């Protein structure tokens, strides 16, 4: 029973450190950094250009959908690369798992295509 209690103590220590260290670091940073707000510092930064209009602009949702599709297929590559490197050691079972994984991604892509998420022109 003492062995399990030791494991919980380690988890509690890591949890406490994971919560307290960022809080302490941000608090110390707040007290150490200079605080001299000016009107120019509080304006919107637009790559050196003078900001014109409101800073809250509504973007087309398609930008976010394309970005999400990119992230999905980027993550797919991250999962497939180590599998491809270690293919000979993994065997047939890993091949079937990867085929199921790719199949699920293809089904998602077909679903997005059918819902016309990938069309750039407005409807």
mmCIF file of N, CA, C and O in Angstrom, residues 2-65:
data_model
loop_
_atom_site.group_PDB
_atom_site.id
_atom_site.type_symbol
_atom_site.label_atom_id
_atom_site.label_comp_id
_atom_site.label_asym_id
_atom_site.label_seq_id
_atom_site.Cartn_x
_atom_site.Cartn_y
_atom_site.Cartn_z
ATOM 1 N N UNK A 2 2.015 1.206 0.634
ATOM 2 C CA UNK A 2 2.891 2.380 0.703
ATOM 3 C C UNK A 2 3.438 2.737 -0.683
ATOM 4 O O UNK A 2 3.675 3.896 -0.975
ATOM 5 N N UNK A 3 3.601 1.726 -1.528
ATOM 6 C CA UNK A 3 4.110 1.968 -2.876
ATOM 7 C C UNK A 3 3.135 2.833 -3.680
ATOM 8 O O UNK A 3 3.520 3.762 -4.367
ATOM 9 N N UNK A 4 1.844 2.536 -3.574
ATOM 10 C CA UNK A 4 0.840 3.318 -4.295
ATOM 11 C C UNK A 4 0.735 4.731 -3.737
ATOM 12 O O UNK A 4 0.522 5.679 -4.473
ATOM 13 N N UNK A 5 0.879 4.889 -2.449
ATOM 14 C CA UNK A 5 0.820 6.221 -1.840
ATOM 15 C C UNK A 5 1.972 7.080 -2.358
ATOM 16 O O UNK A 5 1.798 8.261 -2.619
ATOM 17 N N UNK A 6 3.154 6.472 -2.502
ATOM 18 C CA UNK A 6 4.293 7.201 -3.054
ATOM 19 C C UNK A 6 3.997 7.712 -4.457
ATOM 20 O O UNK A 6 4.362 8.834 -4.804
ATOM 21 N N UNK A 7 3.346 6.902 -5.283
ATOM 22 C CA UNK A 7 3.016 7.327 -6.643
ATOM 23 C C UNK A 7 2.056 8.504 -6.628
ATOM 24 O O UNK A 7 2.188 9.422 -7.433
ATOM 25 N N UNK A 8 1.087 8.493 -5.733
ATOM 26 C CA UNK A 8 0.159 9.606 -5.640
ATOM 27 C C UNK A 8 0.848 10.878 -5.165
ATOM 28 O O UNK A 8 0.497 11.985 -5.574
ATOM 29 N N UNK A 9 1.840 10.726 -4.312
ATOM 30 C CA UNK A 9 2.595 11.892 -3.849
ATOM 31 C C UNK A 9 3.341 12.522 -5.025
ATOM 32 O O UNK A 9 3.339 13.744 -5.186
ATOM 33 N N UNK A 10 3.952 11.696 -5.865
ATOM 34 C CA UNK A 10 4.649 12.227 -7.036
ATOM 35 C C UNK A 10 3.687 12.933 -7.989
ATOM 36 O O UNK A 10 3.990 14.006 -8.515
ATOM 37 N N UNK A 11 2.529 12.358 -8.203
ATOM 38 C CA UNK A 11 1.528 12.985 -9.073
ATOM 39 C C UNK A 11 1.080 14.312 -8.478
ATOM 40 O O UNK A 11 0.944 15.315 -9.187
ATOM 41 N N UNK A 12 0.858 14.345 -7.170
ATOM 42 C CA UNK A 12 0.440 15.589 -6.511
ATOM 43 C C UNK A 12 1.520 16.658 -6.619
ATOM 44 O O UNK A 12 1.229 17.836 -6.858
ATOM 45 N N UNK A 13 2.782 16.247 -6.477
ATOM 46 C CA UNK A 13 3.886 17.216 -6.587
ATOM 47 C C UNK A 13 3.947 17.781 -8.004
ATOM 48 O O UNK A 13 4.069 18.997 -8.197
ATOM 49 N N UNK A 14 3.877 16.918 -8.999
ATOM 50 C CA UNK A 14 3.919 17.392 -10.388
ATOM 51 C C UNK A 14 2.712 18.272 -10.714
ATOM 52 O O UNK A 14 2.839 19.269 -11.421
ATOM 53 N N UNK A 15 1.552 17.918 -10.206
ATOM 54 C CA UNK A 15 0.362 18.734 -10.435
ATOM 55 C C UNK A 15 0.521 20.113 -9.796
ATOM 56 O O UNK A 15 0.222 21.135 -10.414
ATOM 57 N N UNK A 16 1.014 20.136 -8.565
ATOM 58 C CA UNK A 16 1.220 21.414 -7.878
ATOM 59 C C UNK A 16 2.251 22.263 -8.616
ATOM 60 O O UNK A 16 2.061 23.474 -8.800
ATOM 61 N N UNK A 17 3.355 21.639 -9.050
ATOM 62 C CA UNK A 17 4.367 22.390 -9.788
ATOM 63 C C UNK A 17 3.833 22.879 -11.127
ATOM 64 O O UNK A 17 4.134 24.000 -11.552
ATOM 65 N N UNK A 18 3.037 22.053 -11.784
ATOM 66 C CA UNK A 18 2.468 22.440 -13.068
ATOM 67 C C UNK A 18 1.520 23.618 -12.959
ATOM 68 O O UNK A 18 1.345 24.380 -13.903
ATOM 69 N N UNK A 19 0.893 23.770 -11.814
ATOM 70 C CA UNK A 19 -0.032 24.897 -11.611
ATOM 71 C C UNK A 19 0.707 26.109 -11.053
ATOM 72 O O UNK A 19 0.509 27.243 -11.502
ATOM 73 N N UNK A 20 1.579 25.875 -10.075
ATOM 74 C CA UNK A 20 2.208 26.989 -9.379
ATOM 75 C C UNK A 20 3.321 27.677 -10.183
ATOM 76 O O UNK A 20 3.440 28.903 -10.116
ATOM 77 N N UNK A 21 4.132 26.922 -10.905
ATOM 78 C CA UNK A 21 5.235 27.550 -11.630
ATOM 79 C C UNK A 21 4.778 28.589 -12.660
ATOM 80 O O UNK A 21 5.339 29.695 -12.693
ATOM 81 N N UNK A 22 3.792 28.313 -13.491
ATOM 82 C CA UNK A 22 3.341 29.374 -14.405
ATOM 83 C C UNK A 22 2.744 30.576 -13.675
ATOM 84 O O UNK A 22 2.968 31.721 -14.078
ATOM 85 N N UNK A 23 2.012 30.317 -12.605
ATOM 86 C CA UNK A 23 1.419 31.438 -11.854
ATOM 87 C C UNK A 23 2.516 32.302 -11.247
ATOM 88 O O UNK A 23 2.481 33.534 -11.338
ATOM 89 N N UNK A 24 3.520 31.672 -10.645
ATOM 90 C CA UNK A 24 4.629 32.422 -10.044
ATOM 91 C C UNK A 24 5.407 33.173 -11.122
ATOM 92 O O UNK A 24 5.734 34.353 -10.951
ATOM 93 N N UNK A 25 5.695 32.522 -12.242
ATOM 94 C CA UNK A 25 6.464 33.171 -13.309
ATOM 95 C C UNK A 25 5.720 34.387 -13.869
ATOM 96 O O UNK A 25 6.320 35.445 -14.090
ATOM 97 N N UNK A 26 4.417 34.253 -14.099
ATOM 98 C CA UNK A 26 3.653 35.381 -14.639
ATOM 99 C C UNK A 26 3.518 36.505 -13.617
ATOM 100 O O UNK A 26 3.545 37.691 -13.974
ATOM 101 N N UNK A 27 3.381 36.167 -12.341
ATOM 102 C CA UNK A 27 3.271 37.194 -11.301
ATOM 103 C C UNK A 27 4.582 37.950 -11.141
ATOM 104 O O UNK A 27 4.585 39.186 -11.049
ATOM 105 N N UNK A 28 5.692 37.229 -11.105
ATOM 106 C CA UNK A 28 6.996 37.886 -10.985
ATOM 107 C C UNK A 28 7.250 38.764 -12.213
ATOM 108 O O UNK A 28 7.730 39.895 -12.090
ATOM 109 N N UNK A 29 6.894 38.263 -13.394
ATOM 110 C CA UNK A 29 7.059 39.050 -14.610
ATOM 111 C C UNK A 29 6.240 40.326 -14.599
ATOM 112 O O UNK A 29 6.692 41.368 -15.072
ATOM 113 N N UNK A 30 5.057 40.245 -14.018
ATOM 114 C CA UNK A 30 4.198 41.436 -13.945
ATOM 115 C C UNK A 30 4.822 42.513 -13.068
ATOM 116 O O UNK A 30 4.730 43.709 -13.358
ATOM 117 N N UNK A 31 5.484 42.100 -11.976
ATOM 118 C CA UNK A 31 6.091 43.082 -11.078
ATOM 119 C C UNK A 31 7.416 43.604 -11.611
ATOM 120 O O UNK A 31 7.808 44.736 -11.314
ATOM 121 N N UNK A 32 8.129 42.833 -12.399
ATOM 122 C CA UNK A 32 9.443 43.248 -12.876
ATOM 123 C C UNK A 32 9.413 44.057 -14.165
ATOM 124 O O UNK A 32 10.326 44.842 -14.415
ATOM 125 N N UNK A 33 8.414 43.853 -15.000
ATOM 126 C CA UNK A 33 8.413 44.549 -16.283
ATOM 127 C C UNK A 33 7.986 46.014 -16.112
ATOM 128 O O UNK A 33 7.218 46.351 -15.206
ATOM 129 N N UNK A 34 8.493 46.874 -16.987
ATOM 130 C CA UNK A 34 8.069 48.280 -16.918
ATOM 131 C C UNK A 34 6.633 48.431 -17.433
ATOM 132 O O UNK A 34 6.211 47.725 -18.339
ATOM 133 N N UNK A 35 5.914 49.344 -16.839
ATOM 134 C CA UNK A 35 4.523 49.588 -17.234
ATOM 135 C C UNK A 35 4.377 51.066 -17.557
ATOM 136 O O UNK A 35 4.153 51.885 -16.671
ATOM 137 N N UNK A 36 4.543 51.406 -18.848
ATOM 138 C CA UNK A 36 4.424 52.793 -19.289
ATOM 139 C C UNK A 36 3.492 52.846 -20.493
ATOM 140 O O UNK A 36 3.930 53.000 -21.629
ATOM 141 N N UNK A 37 2.182 52.705 -20.259
ATOM 142 C CA UNK A 37 1.256 52.722 -21.402
ATOM 143 C C UNK A 37 1.153 54.119 -22.007
ATOM 144 O O UNK A 37 1.102 55.115 -21.313
ATOM 145 N N UNK A 38 1.190 54.159 -23.344
ATOM 146 C CA UNK A 38 0.967 55.398 -24.073
ATOM 147 C C UNK A 38 -0.090 55.133 -25.131
ATOM 148 O O UNK A 38 -0.419 53.976 -25.423
ATOM 149 N N UNK A 39 -0.598 56.176 -25.720
ATOM 150 C CA UNK A 39 -1.624 56.016 -26.750
ATOM 151 C C UNK A 39 -1.071 55.263 -27.964
ATOM 152 O O UNK A 39 -1.743 54.422 -28.541
ATOM 153 N N UNK A 40 0.187 55.547 -28.311
ATOM 154 C CA UNK A 40 0.787 54.884 -29.468
ATOM 155 C C UNK A 40 0.990 53.390 -29.211
ATOM 156 O O UNK A 40 0.816 52.574 -30.103
ATOM 157 N N UNK A 41 1.341 53.010 -27.988
ATOM 158 C CA UNK A 41 1.531 51.597 -27.673
ATOM 159 C C UNK A 41 0.221 50.821 -27.682
ATOM 160 O O UNK A 41 0.221 49.613 -27.892
ATOM 161 N N UNK A 42 -0.878 51.499 -27.436
ATOM 162 C CA UNK A 42 -2.165 50.817 -27.361
ATOM 163 C C UNK A 42 -2.925 50.794 -28.684
ATOM 164 O O UNK A 42 -4.015 50.258 -28.744
ATOM 165 N N UNK A 43 -2.323 51.330 -29.743
ATOM 166 C CA UNK A 43 -2.980 51.262 -31.047
ATOM 167 C C UNK A 43 -2.734 49.896 -31.669
ATOM 168 O O UNK A 43 -1.827 49.156 -31.278
ATOM 169 N N UNK A 44 -3.511 49.571 -32.676
ATOM 170 C CA UNK A 44 -3.355 48.305 -33.380
ATOM 171 C C UNK A 44 -2.110 48.364 -34.244
ATOM 172 O O UNK A 44 -1.884 49.335 -34.959
ATOM 173 N N UNK A 45 -1.293 47.294 -34.194
ATOM 174 C CA UNK A 45 -0.071 47.243 -34.995
ATOM 175 C C UNK A 45 -0.376 46.555 -36.310
ATOM 176 O O UNK A 45 -0.866 45.437 -36.333
ATOM 177 N N UNK A 46 -0.083 47.231 -37.416
ATOM 178 C CA UNK A 46 -0.325 46.670 -38.738
ATOM 179 C C UNK A 46 0.927 46.772 -39.586
ATOM 180 O O UNK A 46 0.952 47.449 -40.606
ATOM 181 N N UNK A 47 1.985 46.127 -39.173
ATOM 182 C CA UNK A 47 3.244 46.041 -39.930
ATOM 183 C C UNK A 47 3.794 47.411 -40.304
ATOM 184 O O UNK A 47 4.280 47.611 -41.415
ATOM 185 N N UNK A 48 3.731 48.348 -39.415
ATOM 186 C CA UNK A 48 4.294 49.663 -39.661
ATOM 187 C C UNK A 48 3.356 50.629 -40.350
ATOM 188 O O UNK A 48 3.665 51.801 -40.475
ATOM 189 N N UNK A 49 2.214 50.157 -40.824
ATOM 190 C CA UNK A 49 1.247 51.054 -41.472
ATOM 191 C C UNK A 49 0.339 51.673 -40.424
ATOM 192 O O UNK A 49 0.114 51.118 -39.360
ATOM 193 N N UNK A 50 -0.191 52.815 -40.771
ATOM 194 C CA UNK A 50 -1.128 53.472 -39.874
ATOM 195 C C UNK A 50 -2.444 52.695 -39.888
ATOM 196 O O UNK A 50 -2.997 52.442 -40.968
ATOM 197 N N UNK A 51 -2.923 52.255 -38.723
ATOM 198 C CA UNK A 51 -4.172 51.479 -38.706
ATOM 199 C C UNK A 51 -5.361 52.321 -39.141
ATOM 200 O O UNK A 51 -5.510 53.478 -38.748
ATOM 201 N N UNK A 52 -6.193 51.725 -39.986
ATOM 202 C CA UNK A 52 -7.379 52.409 -40.497
ATOM 203 C C UNK A 52 -8.590 51.572 -40.146
ATOM 204 O O UNK A 52 -8.608 50.367 -40.398
ATOM 205 N N UNK A 53 -9.583 52.174 -39.580
ATOM 206 C CA UNK A 53 -10.825 51.464 -39.280
ATOM 207 C C UNK A 53 -10.756 50.675 -37.990
ATOM 208 O O UNK A 53 -9.844 50.799 -37.184
ATOM 209 N N UNK A 54 -11.764 49.843 -37.815
ATOM 210 C CA UNK A 54 -11.900 49.040 -36.605
ATOM 211 C C UNK A 54 -10.958 47.842 -36.657
ATOM 212 O O UNK A 54 -10.712 47.266 -37.710
ATOM 213 N N UNK A 55 -10.447 47.443 -35.507
ATOM 214 C CA UNK A 55 -9.544 46.296 -35.473
ATOM 215 C C UNK A 55 -10.289 44.963 -35.502
ATOM 216 O O UNK A 55 -9.695 43.928 -35.754
ATOM 217 N N UNK A 56 -11.555 44.969 -35.244
ATOM 218 C CA UNK A 56 -12.364 43.751 -35.271
ATOM 219 C C UNK A 56 -13.057 43.636 -36.622
ATOM 220 O O UNK A 56 -14.100 44.227 -36.862
ATOM 221 N N UNK A 57 -12.432 42.860 -37.505
ATOM 222 C CA UNK A 57 -12.947 42.679 -38.849
ATOM 223 C C UNK A 57 -13.486 41.265 -38.955
ATOM 224 O O UNK A 57 -12.871 40.322 -38.469
ATOM 225 N N UNK A 58 -14.622 41.121 -39.582
ATOM 226 C CA UNK A 58 -15.193 39.789 -39.761
ATOM 227 C C UNK A 58 -14.554 39.134 -40.971
ATOM 228 O O UNK A 58 -14.551 39.678 -42.060
ATOM 229 N N UNK A 59 -14.003 37.934 -40.742
ATOM 230 C CA UNK A 59 -13.373 37.174 -41.807
ATOM 231 C C UNK A 59 -14.327 36.116 -42.310
ATOM 232 O O UNK A 59 -15.213 35.659 -41.591
ATOM 233 N N UNK A 60 -14.113 35.714 -43.530
ATOM 234 C CA UNK A 60 -14.892 34.638 -44.106
ATOM 235 C C UNK A 60 -14.542 33.333 -43.393
ATOM 236 O O UNK A 60 -13.373 33.021 -43.188
ATOM 237 N N UNK A 61 -15.535 32.555 -43.029
ATOM 238 C CA UNK A 61 -15.324 31.314 -42.294
ATOM 239 C C UNK A 61 -14.519 30.311 -43.106
ATOM 240 O O UNK A 61 -13.877 29.424 -42.558
ATOM 241 N N UNK A 62 -14.489 30.464 -44.417
ATOM 242 C CA UNK A 62 -13.759 29.513 -45.260
ATOM 243 C C UNK A 62 -12.254 29.541 -44.966
ATOM 244 O O UNK A 62 -11.576 28.535 -45.121
ATOM 245 N N UNK A 63 -11.723 30.683 -44.534
ATOM 246 C CA UNK A 63 -10.306 30.726 -44.162
ATOM 247 C C UNK A 63 -10.036 29.752 -43.024
ATOM 248 O O UNK A 63 -9.052 29.016 -43.029
ATOM 249 N N UNK A 64 -10.911 29.751 -42.035
ATOM 250 C CA UNK A 64 -10.728 28.872 -40.892
ATOM 251 C C UNK A 64 -10.933 27.416 -41.283
ATOM 252 O O UNK A 64 -10.248 26.534 -40.771
ATOM 253 N N UNK A 65 -11.858 27.145 -42.189
ATOM 254 C CA UNK A 65 -12.089 25.774 -42.615
ATOM 255 C C UNK A 65 -10.888 25.227 -43.383
ATOM 256 O O UNK A 65 -10.484 24.079 -43.183
#
